[in-house]
């Protein structure tokens, strides 16, 4: 038998009894009325079937009243094909519990929906409590509260501080249980030894999710790991998903939410890029750099110790999130590599996934193979991570491997061509008709690919060459490599080049500029 509990109450039971000298068993379950219709029955049946298969059982039998349509629907929802027989006023259901393609897909679809919804609850709360909201500037609790208020969170924010009546002009409460309204999300920023008590209070209050920014858990030896185990058990018993501990916080730029629950500096604009950072220390870099580049984010999560919510959970969320079109991940390790590959492959069919994996070693070949099999674009530096995200977020995807190159330096264009070929891309020769158009537009005599415009080429020559390549139908992407002419001021050239790229970049091909100097 397996039981499902919420806090100290049992809310569901599922069990099987094996028939004598048989590989079949009778199964029965009950879910408390207040928790029916939430998918608990099929989920418990799935776990029970796993346990049964481990013990050599191949089939289940269940007796169900004909009027109990909800119970009959549970077996169908779980993905099993049942045989039915009416016996003495009962419907006798028999079915194999062997995993099939259909049952696996049903299980994975249910897993996707559940994990996506649980993360959505964390990223789109209707109200937030800051446990440890301090009056002292520079402390995580104080900066978290100011960030929530300053970025215009759409719901109420409740400071929790037993030593203050008000924090930043907002009424404070001594305990989260004293807050008169419902609390969806609690952000906890107090010393590690006090976190477990705060989580208990959140469970009693009915808080739905937690973000713990406090350190002193997985990074603090055996005592810290014991604290972590206790906090995770308390959160799960209370039905709460947990981000952290040791997290930097979360951001959701949705105008209907405007959640900025982090003490890191930087307020990136709203956009279509979802960002996952396993390192809390790098979270500030992510937010500051995306703001500097104008790279719009849909959401950002600094996961910290990854005690509960993981990168796989975030991938499930972004797969379903209509606001997210590109996923950016900084990974230090994998919790479940098989699951990561499966989910990343699903996400990557419609949304590019770009990953920076820290730590190169003997397992790096395996990581490359894992990313390649999952369709994940691997990069080697933070700069590459952000630049690749910008390309995916704001440019169309190329239809093939052919690249056209335009530049005002023959040496630089040749280096770019070599780099393309090294990456498995093609730099095709241009037919005479296209070369003639380029000669007429640019006034040059040599118009092979790469197209060398000479060191004194101006914006009009560059624009003409780019237009020919973008509309000629012979390449799938265009790369412009430019160094400052000796007679041009850097700022004016940058503005001119930007205008050319903006005008030319409206076509169906991706256009990337490398502007040196």
GROMACS .gro file of N, CA and C in nm, residues 387-509:
model
  369
  387UNK      N    1   2.519   3.611  -2.671
  387UNK     CA    2   2.512   3.644  -2.813
  387UNK      C    3   2.425   3.545  -2.889
  388UNK      N    4   2.438   3.418  -2.855
  388UNK     CA    5   2.356   3.316  -2.921
  388UNK      C    6   2.209   3.337  -2.888
  389UNK      N    7   2.182   3.374  -2.764
  389UNK     CA    8   2.042   3.401  -2.725
  389UNK      C    9   1.987   3.519  -2.804
  390UNK      N   10   2.067   3.624  -2.822
  390UNK     CA   11   2.022   3.739  -2.900
  390UNK      C   12   1.989   3.699  -3.044
  391UNK      N   13   2.076   3.615  -3.101
  391UNK     CA   14   2.053   3.570  -3.238
  391UNK      C   15   1.922   3.493  -3.249
  392UNK      N   16   1.901   3.398  -3.157
  392UNK     CA   17   1.779   3.317  -3.161
  392UNK      C   18   1.654   3.400  -3.130
  393UNK      N   19   1.669   3.498  -3.041
  393UNK     CA   20   1.551   3.574  -2.997
  393UNK      C   21   1.506   3.675  -3.102
  394UNK      N   22   1.600   3.729  -3.179
  394UNK     CA   23   1.565   3.842  -3.266
  394UNK      C   24   1.588   3.817  -3.415
  395UNK      N   25   1.637   3.699  -3.452
  395UNK     CA   26   1.663   3.669  -3.592
  395UNK      C   27   1.590   3.542  -3.632
  396UNK      N   28   1.555   3.528  -3.762
  396UNK     CA   29   1.497   3.402  -3.808
  396UNK      C   30   1.601   3.291  -3.806
  397UNK      N   31   1.556   3.167  -3.802
  397UNK     CA   32   1.648   3.055  -3.807
  397UNK      C   33   1.691   3.030  -3.951
  398UNK      N   34   1.815   2.991  -3.976
  398UNK     CA   35   1.858   2.960  -4.113
  398UNK      C   36   1.795   2.830  -4.161
  399UNK      N   37   1.767   2.824  -4.291
  399UNK     CA   38   1.707   2.703  -4.349
  399UNK      C   39   1.811   2.600  -4.387
  400UNK      N   40   1.939   2.640  -4.389
  400UNK     CA   41   2.045   2.546  -4.427
  400UNK      C   42   2.179   2.594  -4.376
  401UNK      N   43   2.287   2.537  -4.436
  401UNK     CA   44   2.423   2.561  -4.386
  401UNK      C   45   2.501   2.666  -4.466
  402UNK      N   46   2.442   2.724  -4.572
  402UNK     CA   47   2.516   2.814  -4.662
  402UNK      C   48   2.524   2.955  -4.603
  403UNK      N   49   2.646   3.008  -4.595
  403UNK     CA   50   2.668   3.140  -4.536
  403UNK      C   51   2.732   3.232  -4.639
  404UNK      N   52   2.675   3.352  -4.653
  404UNK     CA   53   2.738   3.456  -4.733
  404UNK      C   54   2.812   3.552  -4.642
  405UNK      N   55   2.931   3.595  -4.683
  405UNK     CA   56   3.015   3.681  -4.599
  405UNK      C   57   3.049   3.809  -4.674
  406UNK      N   58   3.028   3.923  -4.608
  406UNK     CA   59   3.061   4.054  -4.663
  406UNK      C   60   3.152   4.125  -4.563
  407UNK      N   61   3.260   4.187  -4.612
  407UNK     CA   62   3.348   4.259  -4.522
  407UNK      C   63   3.430   4.364  -4.593
  408UNK      N   64   3.496   4.447  -4.514
  408UNK     CA   65   3.585   4.548  -4.571
  408UNK      C   66   3.731   4.518  -4.541
  409UNK      N   67   3.757   4.393  -4.501
  409UNK     CA   68   3.895   4.347  -4.477
  409UNK      C   69   3.905   4.205  -4.531
  410UNK      N   70   3.991   4.187  -4.630
  410UNK     CA   71   4.006   4.055  -4.690
  410UNK      C   72   4.055   3.953  -4.589
  411UNK      N   73   4.150   3.994  -4.504
  411UNK     CA   74   4.204   3.900  -4.405
  411UNK      C   75   4.096   3.858  -4.303
  412UNK      N   76   4.018   3.957  -4.257
  412UNK     CA   77   3.913   3.926  -4.159
  412UNK      C   78   3.805   3.838  -4.221
  413UNK      N   79   3.766   3.868  -4.345
  413UNK     CA   80   3.664   3.787  -4.412
  413UNK      C   81   3.712   3.644  -4.432
  414UNK      N   82   3.842   3.628  -4.464
  414UNK     CA   83   3.898   3.493  -4.481
  414UNK      C   84   3.895   3.416  -4.349
  415UNK      N   85   3.926   3.485  -4.238
  415UNK     CA   86   3.919   3.421  -4.107
  415UNK      C   87   3.776   3.377  -4.076
  416UNK      N   88   3.679   3.462  -4.112
  416UNK     CA   89   3.539   3.427  -4.088
  416UNK      C   90   3.499   3.305  -4.171
  417UNK      N   91   3.545   3.300  -4.296
  417UNK     CA   92   3.514   3.185  -4.382
  417UNK      C   93   3.574   3.058  -4.324
  418UNK      N   94   3.699   3.066  -4.276
  418UNK     CA   95   3.761   2.948  -4.214
  418UNK      C   96   3.683   2.902  -4.091
  419UNK      N   97   3.638   2.999  -4.010
  419UNK     CA   98   3.561   2.964  -3.890
  419UNK      C   99   3.430   2.896  -3.927
  420UNK      N  100   3.364   2.945  -4.034
  420UNK     CA  101   3.239   2.882  -4.078
  420UNK      C  102   3.262   2.738  -4.121
  421UNK      N  103   3.366   2.718  -4.202
  421UNK     CA  104   3.393   2.581  -4.251
  421UNK      C  105   3.431   2.489  -4.136
  422UNK      N  106   3.503   2.540  -4.036
  422UNK     CA  107   3.541   2.458  -3.921
  422UNK      C  108   3.419   2.414  -3.841
  423UNK      N  109   3.313   2.496  -3.847
  423UNK     CA  110   3.190   2.464  -3.774
  423UNK      C  111   3.093   2.381  -3.857
  424UNK      N  112   3.137   2.334  -3.974
  424UNK     CA  113   3.050   2.252  -4.057
  424UNK      C  114   2.956   2.330  -4.145
  425UNK      N  115   2.982   2.461  -4.161
  425UNK     CA  116   2.899   2.544  -4.249
  425UNK      C  117   2.964   2.553  -4.387
  426UNK      N  118   2.887   2.599  -4.484
  426UNK     CA  119   2.936   2.611  -4.621
  426UNK      C  120   2.947   2.758  -4.659
  427UNK      N  121   3.054   2.791  -4.732
  427UNK     CA  122   3.071   2.926  -4.788
  427UNK      C  123   3.072   2.908  -4.940
  428UNK      N  124   2.954   2.908  -5.004
  428UNK     CA  125   2.947   2.868  -5.145
  428UNK      C  126   3.001   2.974  -5.240
  429UNK      N  127   3.046   2.928  -5.356
  429UNK     CA  128   3.084   3.019  -5.464
  429UNK      C  129   2.957   3.086  -5.518
  430UNK      N  130   2.971   3.209  -5.563
  430UNK     CA  131   2.857   3.281  -5.617
  430UNK      C  132   2.857   3.269  -5.769
  431UNK      N  133   2.740   3.252  -5.832
  431UNK     CA  134   2.735   3.245  -5.978
  431UNK      C  135   2.767   3.381  -6.040
  432UNK      N  136   2.803   3.379  -6.167
  432UNK     CA  137   2.847   3.501  -6.235
  432UNK      C  138   2.740   3.609  -6.234
  433UNK      N  139   2.613   3.571  -6.247
  433UNK     CA  140   2.506   3.672  -6.249
  433UNK      C  141   2.502   3.750  -6.118
  434UNK      N  142   2.520   3.680  -6.007
  434UNK     CA  143   2.517   3.747  -5.877
  434UNK      C  144   2.642   3.831  -5.858
  435UNK      N  145   2.755   3.780  -5.909
  435UNK     CA  146   2.880   3.855  -5.897
  435UNK      C  147   2.875   3.983  -5.979
  436UNK      N  148   2.807   3.976  -6.093
  436UNK     CA  149   2.792   4.096  -6.175
  436UNK      C  150   2.709   4.202  -6.103
  437UNK      N  151   2.603   4.160  -6.036
  437UNK     CA  152   2.522   4.254  -5.958
  437UNK      C  153   2.605   4.319  -5.849
  438UNK      N  154   2.689   4.240  -5.784
  438UNK     CA  155   2.773   4.294  -5.677
  438UNK      C  156   2.873   4.394  -5.733
  439UNK      N  157   2.932   4.363  -5.848
  439UNK     CA  158   3.030   4.456  -5.907
  439UNK      C  159   2.963   4.589  -5.942
  440UNK      N  160   2.842   4.581  -5.994
  440UNK     CA  161   2.772   4.703  -6.032
  440UNK      C  162   2.735   4.787  -5.910
  441UNK      N  163   2.699   4.722  -5.802
  441UNK     CA  164   2.656   4.794  -5.682
  441UNK      C  165   2.772   4.851  -5.602
  442UNK      N  166   2.879   4.775  -5.595
  442UNK     CA  167   2.987   4.811  -5.503
  442UNK      C  168   3.107   4.874  -5.572
  443UNK      N  169   3.118   4.860  -5.704
  443UNK     CA  170   3.232   4.916  -5.775
  443UNK      C  171   3.359   4.837  -5.757
  444UNK      N  172   3.349   4.715  -5.705
  444UNK     CA  173   3.467   4.631  -5.686
  444UNK      C  174   3.485   4.539  -5.805
  445UNK      N  175   3.606   4.486  -5.819
  445UNK     CA  176   3.634   4.397  -5.931
  445UNK      C  177   3.629   4.250  -5.891
  446UNK      N  178   3.651   4.221  -5.765
  446UNK     CA  179   3.651   4.082  -5.719
  446UNK      C  180   3.533   4.061  -5.625
  447UNK      N  181   3.441   3.973  -5.661
  447UNK     CA  182   3.319   3.958  -5.583
  447UNK      C  183   3.292   3.812  -5.550
  448UNK      N  184   3.396   3.738  -5.519
  448UNK     CA  185   3.374   3.601  -5.472
  448UNK      C  186   3.315   3.605  -5.332
  449UNK      N  187   3.278   3.489  -5.281
  449UNK     CA  188   3.229   3.479  -5.143
  449UNK      C  189   3.342   3.424  -5.059
  450UNK      N  190   3.398   3.500  -4.963
  450UNK     CA  191   3.353   3.627  -4.907
  450UNK      C  192   3.364   3.744  -5.006
  451UNK      N  193   3.274   3.841  -4.989
  451UNK     CA  194   3.273   3.962  -5.072
  451UNK      C  195   3.358   4.067  -5.002
  452UNK      N  196   3.470   4.103  -5.062
  452UNK     CA  197   3.561   4.203  -5.004
  452UNK      C  198   3.530   4.339  -5.065
  453UNK      N  199   3.481   4.432  -4.984
  453UNK     CA  200   3.443   4.565  -5.031
  453UNK      C  201   3.558   4.664  -5.027
  454UNK      N  202   3.671   4.625  -4.970
  454UNK     CA  203   3.784   4.717  -4.959
  454UNK      C  204   3.774   4.803  -4.834
  455UNK      N  205   3.888   4.857  -4.786
  455UNK     CA  206   3.891   4.926  -4.657
  455UNK      C  207   3.816   5.058  -4.653
  456UNK      N  208   3.785   5.118  -4.770
  456UNK     CA  209   3.719   5.249  -4.770
  456UNK      C  210   3.571   5.240  -4.806
  457UNK      N  211   3.516   5.119  -4.806
  457UNK     CA  212   3.374   5.103  -4.840
  457UNK      C  213   3.287   5.174  -4.737
  458UNK      N  214   3.185   5.239  -4.787
  458UNK     CA  215   3.093   5.310  -4.699
  458UNK      C  216   2.962   5.235  -4.680
  459UNK      N  217   2.867   5.296  -4.608
  459UNK     CA  218   2.739   5.231  -4.581
  459UNK      C  219   2.662   5.192  -4.706
  460UNK      N  220   2.669   5.272  -4.813
  460UNK     CA  221   2.591   5.239  -4.932
  460UNK      C  222   2.644   5.112  -4.999
  461UNK      N  223   2.777   5.098  -5.007
  461UNK     CA  224   2.835   4.976  -5.064
  461UNK      C  225   2.799   4.854  -4.980
  462UNK      N  226   2.809   4.870  -4.849
  462UNK     CA  227   2.775   4.759  -4.760
  462UNK      C  228   2.628   4.721  -4.775
  463UNK      N  229   2.540   4.822  -4.778
  463UNK     CA  230   2.397   4.795  -4.790
  463UNK      C  231   2.366   4.723  -4.920
  464UNK      N  232   2.430   4.767  -5.030
  464UNK     CA  233   2.404   4.703  -5.159
  464UNK      C  234   2.447   4.558  -5.160
  465UNK      N  235   2.568   4.530  -5.107
  465UNK     CA  236   2.617   4.392  -5.106
  465UNK      C  237   2.530   4.304  -5.017
  466UNK      N  238   2.491   4.356  -4.903
  466UNK     CA  239   2.406   4.278  -4.813
  466UNK      C  240   2.271   4.247  -4.878
  467UNK      N  241   2.215   4.344  -4.948
  467UNK     CA  242   2.086   4.324  -5.012
  467UNK      C  243   2.094   4.214  -5.117
  468UNK      N  244   2.202   4.214  -5.195
  468UNK     CA  245   2.219   4.111  -5.298
  468UNK      C  246   2.226   3.972  -5.235
  469UNK      N  247   2.304   3.958  -5.130
  469UNK     CA  248   2.318   3.827  -5.066
  469UNK      C  249   2.188   3.783  -4.997
  470UNK      N  250   2.121   3.879  -4.932
  470UNK     CA  251   2.000   3.844  -4.858
  470UNK      C  252   1.885   3.804  -4.949
  471UNK      N  253   1.885   3.855  -5.071
  471UNK     CA  254   1.771   3.831  -5.161
  471UNK      C  255   1.807   3.742  -5.279
  472UNK      N  256   1.933   3.698  -5.289
  472UNK     CA  257   1.976   3.622  -5.407
  472UNK      C  258   1.934   3.476  -5.407
  473UNK      N  259   1.891   3.423  -5.291
  473UNK     CA  260   1.844   3.285  -5.284
  473UNK      C  261   1.953   3.180  -5.285
  474UNK      N  262   2.079   3.218  -5.266
  474UNK     CA  263   2.190   3.123  -5.274
  474UNK      C  264   2.255   3.096  -5.138
  475UNK      N  265   2.218   3.172  -5.035
  475UNK     CA  266   2.272   3.148  -4.902
  475UNK      C  267   2.156   3.144  -4.801
  476UNK      N  268   2.185   3.087  -4.685
  476UNK     CA  269   2.082   3.073  -4.580
  476UNK      C  270   2.104   3.168  -4.464
  477UNK      N  271   2.220   3.233  -4.460
  477UNK     CA  272   2.252   3.331  -4.356
  477UNK      C  273   2.362   3.421  -4.409
  478UNK      N  274   2.371   3.541  -4.352
  478UNK     CA  275   2.471   3.637  -4.397
  478UNK      C  276   2.548   3.690  -4.277
  479UNK      N  277   2.680   3.699  -4.295
  479UNK     CA  278   2.769   3.749  -4.190
  479UNK      C  279   2.842   3.872  -4.243
  480UNK      N  280   2.830   3.984  -4.172
  480UNK     CA  281   2.902   4.107  -4.206
  480UNK      C  282   3.016   4.127  -4.109
  481UNK      N  283   3.140   4.135  -4.160
  481UNK     CA  284   3.257   4.156  -4.074
  481UNK      C  285   3.321   4.288  -4.114
  482UNK      N  286   3.326   4.381  -4.020
  482UNK     CA  287   3.365   4.519  -4.051
  482UNK      C  288   3.470   4.568  -3.953
  483UNK      N  289   3.573   4.632  -4.005
  483UNK     CA  290   3.669   4.706  -3.922
  483UNK      C  291   3.655   4.854  -3.957
  484UNK      N  292   3.683   4.945  -3.865
  484UNK     CA  293   3.664   5.088  -3.892
  484UNK      C  294   3.759   5.137  -4.001
  485UNK      N  295   3.706   5.203  -4.104
  485UNK     CA  296   3.795   5.267  -4.203
  485UNK      C  297   3.881   5.373  -4.134
  486UNK      N  298   4.000   5.397  -4.184
  486UNK     CA  299   4.090   5.493  -4.116
  486UNK      C  300   4.038   5.636  -4.116
  487UNK      N  301   3.943   5.669  -4.203
  487UNK     CA  302   3.895   5.808  -4.209
  487UNK      C  303   3.759   5.825  -4.142
  488UNK      N  304   3.715   5.728  -4.061
  488UNK     CA  305   3.582   5.736  -4.000
  488UNK      C  306   3.594   5.740  -3.848
  489UNK      N  307   3.504   5.818  -3.787
  489UNK     CA  308   3.496   5.818  -3.641
  489UNK      C  309   3.421   5.693  -3.596
  490UNK      N  310   3.464   5.632  -3.486
  490UNK     CA  311   3.405   5.506  -3.442
  490UNK      C  312   3.255   5.519  -3.421
  491UNK      N  313   3.211   5.626  -3.353
  491UNK     CA  314   3.069   5.637  -3.320
  491UNK      C  315   2.983   5.651  -3.445
  492UNK      N  316   3.030   5.734  -3.542
  492UNK     CA  317   2.948   5.753  -3.662
  492UNK      C  318   2.939   5.625  -3.742
  493UNK      N  319   3.051   5.551  -3.752
  493UNK     CA  320   3.047   5.426  -3.827
  493UNK      C  321   2.953   5.326  -3.761
  494UNK      N  322   2.958   5.323  -3.628
  494UNK     CA  323   2.868   5.232  -3.559
  494UNK      C  324   2.722   5.263  -3.586
  495UNK      N  325   2.690   5.392  -3.584
  495UNK     CA  326   2.551   5.432  -3.611
  495UNK      C  327   2.512   5.398  -3.754
  496UNK      N  328   2.603   5.422  -3.850
  496UNK     CA  329   2.574   5.393  -3.990
  496UNK      C  330   2.555   5.243  -4.012
  497UNK      N  331   2.645   5.166  -3.952
  497UNK     CA  332   2.635   5.020  -3.967
  497UNK      C  333   2.506   4.969  -3.905
  498UNK      N  334   2.472   5.024  -3.791
  498UNK     CA  335   2.346   4.983  -3.727
  498UNK      C  336   2.226   5.012  -3.813
  499UNK      N  337   2.226   5.127  -3.878
  499UNK     CA  338   2.114   5.162  -3.967
  499UNK      C  339   2.106   5.067  -4.085
  500UNK      N  340   2.222   5.031  -4.141
  500UNK     CA  341   2.224   4.937  -4.254
  500UNK      C  342   2.170   4.802  -4.212
  501UNK      N  343   2.215   4.754  -4.097
  501UNK     CA  344   2.173   4.622  -4.052
  501UNK      C  345   2.026   4.621  -4.017
  502UNK      N  346   1.977   4.729  -3.958
  502UNK     CA  347   1.835   4.736  -3.924
  502UNK      C  348   1.749   4.730  -4.050
  503UNK      N  349   1.791   4.804  -4.154
  503UNK     CA  350   1.714   4.806  -4.279
  503UNK      C  351   1.723   4.674  -4.352
  504UNK      N  352   1.842   4.615  -4.356
  504UNK     CA  353   1.861   4.490  -4.431
  504UNK      C  354   1.812   4.369  -4.354
  505UNK      N  355   1.808   4.380  -4.222
  505UNK     CA  356   1.775   4.264  -4.140
  505UNK      C  357   1.628   4.232  -4.134
  506UNK      N  358   1.546   4.303  -4.212
  506UNK     CA  359   1.403   4.276  -4.208
  506UNK      C  360   1.364   4.160  -4.298
  507UNK      N  361   1.460   4.104  -4.372
  507UNK     CA  362   1.429   3.994  -4.462
  507UNK      C  363   1.417   3.861  -4.391
  508UNK      N  364   1.405   3.751  -4.469
  508UNK     CA  365   1.380   3.619  -4.410
  508UNK      C  366   1.504   3.547  -4.361
  509UNK      N  367   1.624   3.604  -4.384
  509UNK     CA  368   1.747   3.536  -4.347
  509UNK      C  369   1.809   3.598  -4.223
   0.00000   0.00000   0.00000
